[in-house]
Short mmCIF file of C-alpha atoms and ligand atoms in Angstrom, two decimals:
data_model
loop_
_atom_site.label_atom_id
_atom_site.label_comp_id
_atom_site.label_asym_id
_atom_site.label_seq_id
_atom_site.Cartn_x
_atom_site.Cartn_y
_atom_site.Cartn_z
CA UNK A 1 -8.06 0.97 17.15
CA UNK A 2 -5.33 3.17 15.60
CA UNK A 3 -2.05 1.65 14.45
CA UNK A 4 1.03 3.89 14.45
CA UNK A 5 3.58 1.66 12.74
CA UNK A 6 4.94 4.09 10.18
CA UNK A 7 6.31 6.88 12.37
CA UNK A 8 10.09 6.31 12.11
CA UNK A 9 12.17 8.62 9.90
CA UNK A 10 14.49 5.81 8.78
CA UNK A 11 11.52 3.59 7.97
CA UNK A 12 10.01 6.43 5.89
CA UNK A 13 13.30 6.81 3.96
CA UNK A 14 13.42 3.04 3.27
CA UNK A 15 9.76 3.21 2.27
CA UNK A 16 10.39 5.99 -0.21
CA UNK A 17 13.39 4.21 -1.70
CA UNK A 18 12.09 0.66 -2.02
CA UNK A 19 8.29 0.67 -2.32
CA UNK A 20 6.92 0.24 -5.81
CA UNK A 21 4.66 2.81 -7.44
CA UNK A 22 1.09 1.62 -8.03
CA UNK A 23 0.85 -0.83 -10.97
CA UNK A 24 -0.32 0.78 -14.21
CA UNK A 25 -3.01 -1.95 -14.50
CA UNK A 26 -4.56 -0.90 -11.19
CA UNK A 27 -4.24 2.83 -11.85
CA UNK A 28 -5.85 2.49 -15.28
CA UNK A 29 -8.65 0.31 -13.91
CA UNK A 30 -9.42 2.87 -11.21
CA UNK A 31 -9.45 5.81 -13.65
CA UNK A 32 -11.56 3.89 -16.17
CA UNK A 33 -14.03 3.01 -13.41
CA UNK A 34 -14.25 6.66 -12.35
CA UNK A 35 -14.75 7.79 -15.98
CA UNK A 36 -17.54 5.26 -16.43
CA UNK A 37 -19.34 6.20 -13.20
CA UNK A 38 -18.93 9.96 -12.96
CA UNK A 39 -18.98 12.71 -15.55
CA UNK A 40 -15.83 14.82 -15.97
CA UNK A 41 -14.32 17.08 -14.78
CA UNK A 42 -12.55 15.11 -12.05
CA UNK A 43 -11.45 17.90 -9.75
CA UNK A 44 -10.31 16.54 -6.40
CA UNK A 45 -8.71 13.23 -5.39
CA UNK A 46 -7.82 12.37 -1.81
CA UNK A 47 -5.20 9.66 -1.31
CA UNK A 48 -5.59 8.38 2.26
CA UNK A 49 -2.70 6.74 4.10
CA UNK A 50 -0.58 8.19 1.29
CA UNK A 51 2.74 7.29 2.94
CA UNK A 52 5.57 8.71 0.85
CA UNK A 53 3.13 9.68 -1.90
CA UNK A 54 3.61 7.11 -4.69
CA UNK A 55 -0.11 6.97 -5.48
CA UNK A 56 -0.76 10.70 -4.88
CA UNK A 57 1.92 11.62 -7.44
CA UNK A 58 0.66 9.10 -9.99
CA UNK A 59 -2.79 10.76 -9.90
CA UNK A 60 -1.41 14.25 -10.63
CA UNK A 61 -2.03 14.29 -14.41
CA UNK A 62 -5.67 13.26 -13.95
CA UNK A 63 -7.03 15.73 -11.37
CA UNK A 64 -6.95 19.47 -10.74
CA UNK A 65 -5.91 18.83 -7.17
CA UNK A 66 -4.72 15.87 -5.11
CA UNK A 67 -4.52 15.84 -1.33
CA UNK A 68 -2.37 13.10 0.18
CA UNK A 69 -3.18 12.52 3.85
CA UNK A 70 -1.40 10.43 6.45
CA UNK A 71 -1.02 10.28 10.23
CA UNK A 72 2.75 9.88 9.98
CA UNK A 73 4.72 13.14 9.76
CA UNK A 74 7.87 11.14 8.85
CA UNK A 75 6.13 9.60 5.81
CA UNK A 76 4.74 12.98 4.75
CA UNK A 77 8.18 14.60 5.04
CA UNK A 78 9.55 12.07 2.54
CA UNK A 79 6.52 12.62 0.28
CA UNK A 80 7.09 16.41 0.28
CA UNK A 81 10.77 15.96 -0.67
CA UNK A 82 9.76 13.96 -3.73
CA UNK A 83 7.39 16.31 -5.43
CA UNK A 84 7.51 19.54 -7.32
CA UNK A 85 3.99 18.97 -8.60
CA UNK A 86 1.99 22.08 -7.84
CA UNK A 87 -1.36 20.26 -7.72
CA UNK A 88 -0.31 17.74 -5.04
CA UNK A 89 -0.51 18.77 -1.36
CA UNK A 90 0.14 16.68 1.72
CA UNK A 91 -1.72 17.10 5.00
CA UNK A 92 -1.26 15.32 8.30
CA UNK A 93 -4.62 13.96 9.45
CA UNK A 94 -6.63 10.85 10.21
CA UNK A 95 -8.52 8.80 7.63
CA UNK A 96 -11.45 9.08 10.00
CA UNK A 97 -11.45 12.93 9.97
CA UNK A 98 -10.63 14.17 6.47
CA UNK A 99 -9.74 17.76 5.49
CA UNK A 100 -12.44 18.06 2.81
CA UNK A 101 -15.89 19.61 2.62
CA UNK A 102 -19.07 17.54 2.37
CA UNK A 103 -19.64 16.24 -1.17
CA UNK A 104 -16.41 17.73 -2.56
CA UNK A 105 -14.26 14.71 -3.55
CA UNK A 106 -14.33 12.90 -6.90
CA UNK A 107 -12.02 10.01 -6.01
CA UNK A 108 -10.71 8.53 -2.77
CA UNK A 109 -7.80 6.10 -2.93
CA UNK A 110 -6.22 4.12 -0.13
CA UNK A 111 -3.35 1.87 -1.18
CA UNK A 112 -2.07 -0.77 1.25
CA UNK A 113 -3.63 1.34 3.95
CA UNK A 114 -7.38 0.89 4.57
CA UNK A 115 -6.85 -2.25 6.67
CA UNK A 116 -5.14 -0.01 9.24
CA UNK A 117 -8.06 2.42 9.56
CA UNK A 118 -10.99 2.40 11.98
CA UNK A 119 -13.16 0.92 9.27
CA UNK A 120 -16.57 2.03 10.47
CA UNK A 121 -15.55 5.67 11.09
CA UNK A 122 -13.53 5.79 7.88
CA UNK A 123 -16.44 4.65 5.70
CA UNK A 124 -18.77 7.23 7.26
CA UNK A 125 -16.17 9.92 6.60
CA UNK A 126 -15.61 8.74 3.01
CA UNK A 127 -19.35 8.85 2.46
CA UNK A 128 -19.46 12.40 3.82
CA UNK A 129 -16.73 13.86 1.60
CA UNK A 130 -17.47 12.04 -1.69
CA UNK A 131 -19.60 13.73 -4.33
CA UNK A 132 -22.69 11.74 -5.32
CA UNK A 133 -21.35 9.41 -8.02
CA UNK A 134 -17.82 9.87 -6.65
CA UNK A 135 -15.70 6.74 -6.41
CA UNK A 136 -13.37 5.07 -3.98
CA UNK A 137 -10.60 2.55 -4.70
CA UNK A 138 -9.11 0.48 -1.89
CA UNK A 139 -6.24 -1.61 -3.17
CA UNK A 140 -2.99 -3.26 -2.27
CA UNK A 141 -0.94 -6.40 -2.68
CA UNK A 142 -1.76 -9.61 -0.89
CA UNK A 143 0.63 -11.53 1.35
CA UNK A 144 1.27 -13.99 -1.51
CA UNK A 145 4.60 -12.86 -2.99
CA UNK A 146 6.88 -14.90 -5.28
CA UNK A 147 10.54 -14.33 -6.13
CA UNK A 148 12.16 -15.93 -9.18
CA UNK A 149 15.34 -15.93 -11.23
CA UNK A 150 16.12 -17.83 -14.46
CA UNK A 151 17.79 -21.16 -13.73
CA UNK A 152 16.80 -21.30 -10.05
CA UNK A 153 14.21 -23.97 -9.17
CA UNK A 154 10.75 -22.40 -9.15
CA UNK A 155 9.74 -21.63 -5.59
CA UNK A 156 13.26 -21.79 -4.16
CA UNK A 157 13.73 -18.01 -3.62
CA UNK A 158 10.13 -17.74 -2.43
CA UNK A 159 10.81 -20.52 0.12
CA UNK A 160 13.76 -18.51 1.48
CA UNK A 161 11.56 -15.41 1.73
CA UNK A 162 8.75 -17.42 3.39
CA UNK A 163 11.16 -18.88 5.95
CA UNK A 164 12.20 -15.37 6.93
CA UNK A 165 8.65 -14.10 6.87
CA UNK A 166 7.38 -16.88 9.16
CA UNK A 167 10.12 -15.91 11.57
CA UNK A 168 9.42 -12.16 11.60
CA UNK A 169 5.63 -12.58 11.43
CA UNK A 170 5.50 -13.05 15.20
CA UNK A 171 5.71 -9.23 15.26
CA UNK A 172 2.78 -8.76 12.89
CA UNK A 173 -0.68 -7.32 13.35
CA UNK A 174 -1.05 -6.92 9.63
CA UNK A 175 -2.28 -10.39 8.70
CA UNK A 176 -5.11 -10.04 11.23
CA UNK A 177 -5.98 -6.59 9.99
CA UNK A 178 -6.04 -7.78 6.38
CA UNK A 179 -8.41 -10.56 7.44
CA UNK A 180 -10.67 -8.03 9.21
CA UNK A 181 -10.53 -5.87 6.11
CA UNK A 182 -11.87 -8.70 3.98
CA UNK A 183 -14.36 -9.80 6.64
CA UNK A 184 -18.11 -10.06 6.22
CA UNK A 185 -18.50 -7.18 8.67
CA UNK A 186 -16.45 -4.80 6.58
CA UNK A 187 -17.97 -5.82 3.25
CA UNK A 188 -21.48 -5.49 4.69
CA UNK A 189 -20.66 -2.05 6.02
CA UNK A 190 -19.11 -1.04 2.70
CA UNK A 191 -22.25 -2.10 0.85
CA UNK A 192 -24.38 0.06 3.12
CA UNK A 193 -22.76 3.15 1.64
CA UNK A 194 -21.45 2.09 -1.74
CA UNK A 195 -21.93 -0.08 -4.79
CA UNK A 196 -19.03 -2.51 -4.85
CA UNK A 197 -16.95 -4.27 -7.46
CA UNK A 198 -13.90 -6.38 -6.57
CA UNK A 199 -10.78 -7.53 -8.35
CA UNK A 200 -8.85 -10.34 -6.67
CA UNK A 201 -5.32 -11.58 -7.25
CA UNK A 202 -4.32 -9.46 -10.24
CA UNK A 203 -0.75 -10.65 -10.98
CA UNK A 204 1.88 -7.91 -11.36
CA UNK A 205 5.54 -8.65 -12.17
CA UNK A 206 8.19 -6.37 -10.72
CA UNK A 207 11.76 -6.71 -11.99
CA UNK A 208 14.12 -5.52 -9.27
CA UNK A 209 17.69 -5.98 -8.07
CA UNK A 210 18.62 -8.23 -5.16
CA UNK A 211 19.19 -5.11 -3.03
CA UNK A 212 15.80 -3.78 -4.19
CA UNK A 213 14.11 -7.03 -3.13
CA UNK A 214 15.81 -6.99 0.27
CA UNK A 215 14.97 -3.28 0.68
CA UNK A 216 11.35 -4.09 -0.13
CA UNK A 217 11.31 -6.62 2.73
CA UNK A 218 12.97 -4.03 4.98
CA UNK A 219 10.10 -1.62 4.22
CA UNK A 220 7.47 -4.02 5.70
CA UNK A 221 6.03 -2.66 8.93
CA UNK A 222 6.43 -6.13 10.47
CA UNK A 223 10.17 -6.06 9.75
CA UNK A 224 10.35 -2.60 11.35
CA UNK A 225 8.62 -3.97 14.48
CA UNK A 226 11.21 -6.78 14.57
CA UNK A 227 14.00 -4.18 14.12
CA UNK A 228 12.74 -2.13 17.06
CA UNK A 229 12.42 -5.20 19.29
CA UNK A 230 15.64 -7.00 18.31
CA UNK A 231 17.92 -4.72 16.25
CA UNK A 232 20.89 -7.08 15.86
CA UNK A 233 18.77 -10.13 15.03
CA UNK A 234 16.72 -8.11 12.52
CA UNK A 235 19.79 -6.73 10.73
CA UNK A 236 21.37 -10.21 10.66
CA UNK A 237 18.16 -11.64 9.17
CA UNK A 238 18.20 -9.14 6.30
CA UNK A 239 21.87 -9.82 5.67
CA UNK A 240 21.19 -13.56 5.62
CA UNK A 241 18.35 -13.30 3.09
CA UNK A 242 20.55 -11.09 0.88
CA UNK A 243 23.36 -13.68 1.04
CA UNK A 244 21.07 -16.66 0.44
CA UNK A 245 19.46 -15.00 -2.59
CA UNK A 246 22.90 -14.36 -4.13
CA UNK A 247 24.03 -17.94 -3.40
CA UNK A 248 20.89 -19.53 -4.87
CA UNK A 249 21.11 -17.30 -7.95
CA UNK A 250 24.83 -18.09 -8.34
CA UNK A 251 25.76 -14.41 -8.70
CA UNK A 252 27.87 -11.99 -6.67
CA UNK A 253 26.39 -8.61 -7.64
CA UNK A 254 23.51 -7.24 -5.60
CA UNK A 255 22.51 -5.29 -8.72
CA UNK A 256 21.51 -8.53 -10.47
CA UNK A 257 17.84 -8.43 -11.40
CA UNK A 258 15.32 -10.99 -10.20
CA UNK A 259 11.56 -10.88 -10.52
CA UNK A 260 8.96 -10.34 -7.84
CA UNK A 261 5.43 -11.49 -8.61
CA UNK A 262 2.81 -9.74 -6.50
CA UNK A 263 -0.94 -10.23 -6.45
CA UNK A 264 -3.16 -7.19 -6.11
CA UNK A 265 -6.72 -6.82 -4.88
CA UNK A 266 -8.78 -3.75 -5.67
CA UNK A 267 -12.18 -2.86 -4.25
CA UNK A 268 -13.90 -0.28 -6.42
CA UNK A 269 -16.88 1.52 -5.04
CA UNK A 270 -19.22 4.30 -6.02
CA UNK A 271 -21.36 6.52 -3.86
CA UNK A 272 -24.93 6.41 -5.17
CA UNK A 273 -26.23 9.66 -6.74
C1 LIG B 301 1.61 0.54 4.16
S1 LIG B 301 1.58 2.30 4.17
C2 LIG B 301 0.97 2.65 2.54
C3 LIG B 301 1.51 3.92 1.95
C4 LIG B 301 1.14 4.23 0.50
N1 LIG B 301 -0.28 4.37 0.34
C5 LIG B 301 1.67 3.17 -0.45
O1 LIG B 301 0.91 2.72 -1.29
O2 LIG B 301 2.85 2.84 -0.41
C6 LIG B 301 0.19 2.66 5.19
C7 LIG B 301 0.09 4.14 5.55
O3 LIG B 301 -1.17 4.37 6.16
C8 LIG B 301 -0.98 5.34 7.19
N2 LIG B 301 -2.10 5.22 8.14
C9 LIG B 301 -2.39 4.19 8.98
N3 LIG B 301 -3.50 4.44 9.68
C10 LIG B 301 -3.95 5.66 9.27
C11 LIG B 301 -5.08 6.47 9.63
N4 LIG B 301 -5.97 6.06 10.53
N5 LIG B 301 -5.22 7.66 9.01
C12 LIG B 301 -4.33 8.10 8.07
N6 LIG B 301 -3.25 7.37 7.69
C13 LIG B 301 -3.06 6.16 8.29
C14 LIG B 301 0.37 4.98 7.80
O4 LIG B 301 0.95 6.05 8.52
C15 LIG B 301 1.16 4.59 6.54
O5 LIG B 301 1.89 5.67 6.01
#
């Protein structure tokens, strides 16, 4: 089943503005894994479900060429605006039908994206394009997200966020897809092609302003589904969370910094030689 939840131009602009780049810890782990499993040079990386290109751009210093691919033209348009890197190209295509020759790719990444793919077809395609010894990193943040600010009771801002999330989650497919992604079926399939190594719940702190935190929530595909279904209610919900954060923090400026704690998973795999 294909999900097309990232097609809107406004969503893509919000995505570009408020989504965080990949954590250094994850990027370094992926590159170290690749170095340990495959001899240099690392020529080609393909970043699948690249969205507005945060991961594709971060790989630029480490590869001769990076291809970011996505099914959403709106996301790719934002990605193209952001880069003057000559070794990063963006192509519209499906994860299940990649624009790369057999055995030509050193690294595949898919950040916050692989749970949306047709998992069986995608893994066959990844296996086709990877070089023997080539690696794949599937990573993202989990649904466990904490917000904090000095002097505010621990958990209080997170409770406000959770209240809103429970409410908008009625529009979500994502939780189910994340469950499928971690399911025995998927892991078994993955092991058929690749040698696997998993990192679970790597904590990453993100300092951001109140408007940044609210913008981050706005970038969620589930919020965008809510916005399409009930525009006034969705906008009012965002406004309310913004207001409640400021009140709890006892501040008036939306530029005030709070901290978001996110937990990352990363599945590292290598195609046997
Ligand atoms: C949550 S976004 C992640 C974007 C980016 N990787 C990041 O880390 O911010 C998921 C992206 O996957 C793309 N996507 C979903 N299904 C896809 C498929 N079958 N093939 C290619 N891209 C897909 C969506 O269009 C969307 O841009």
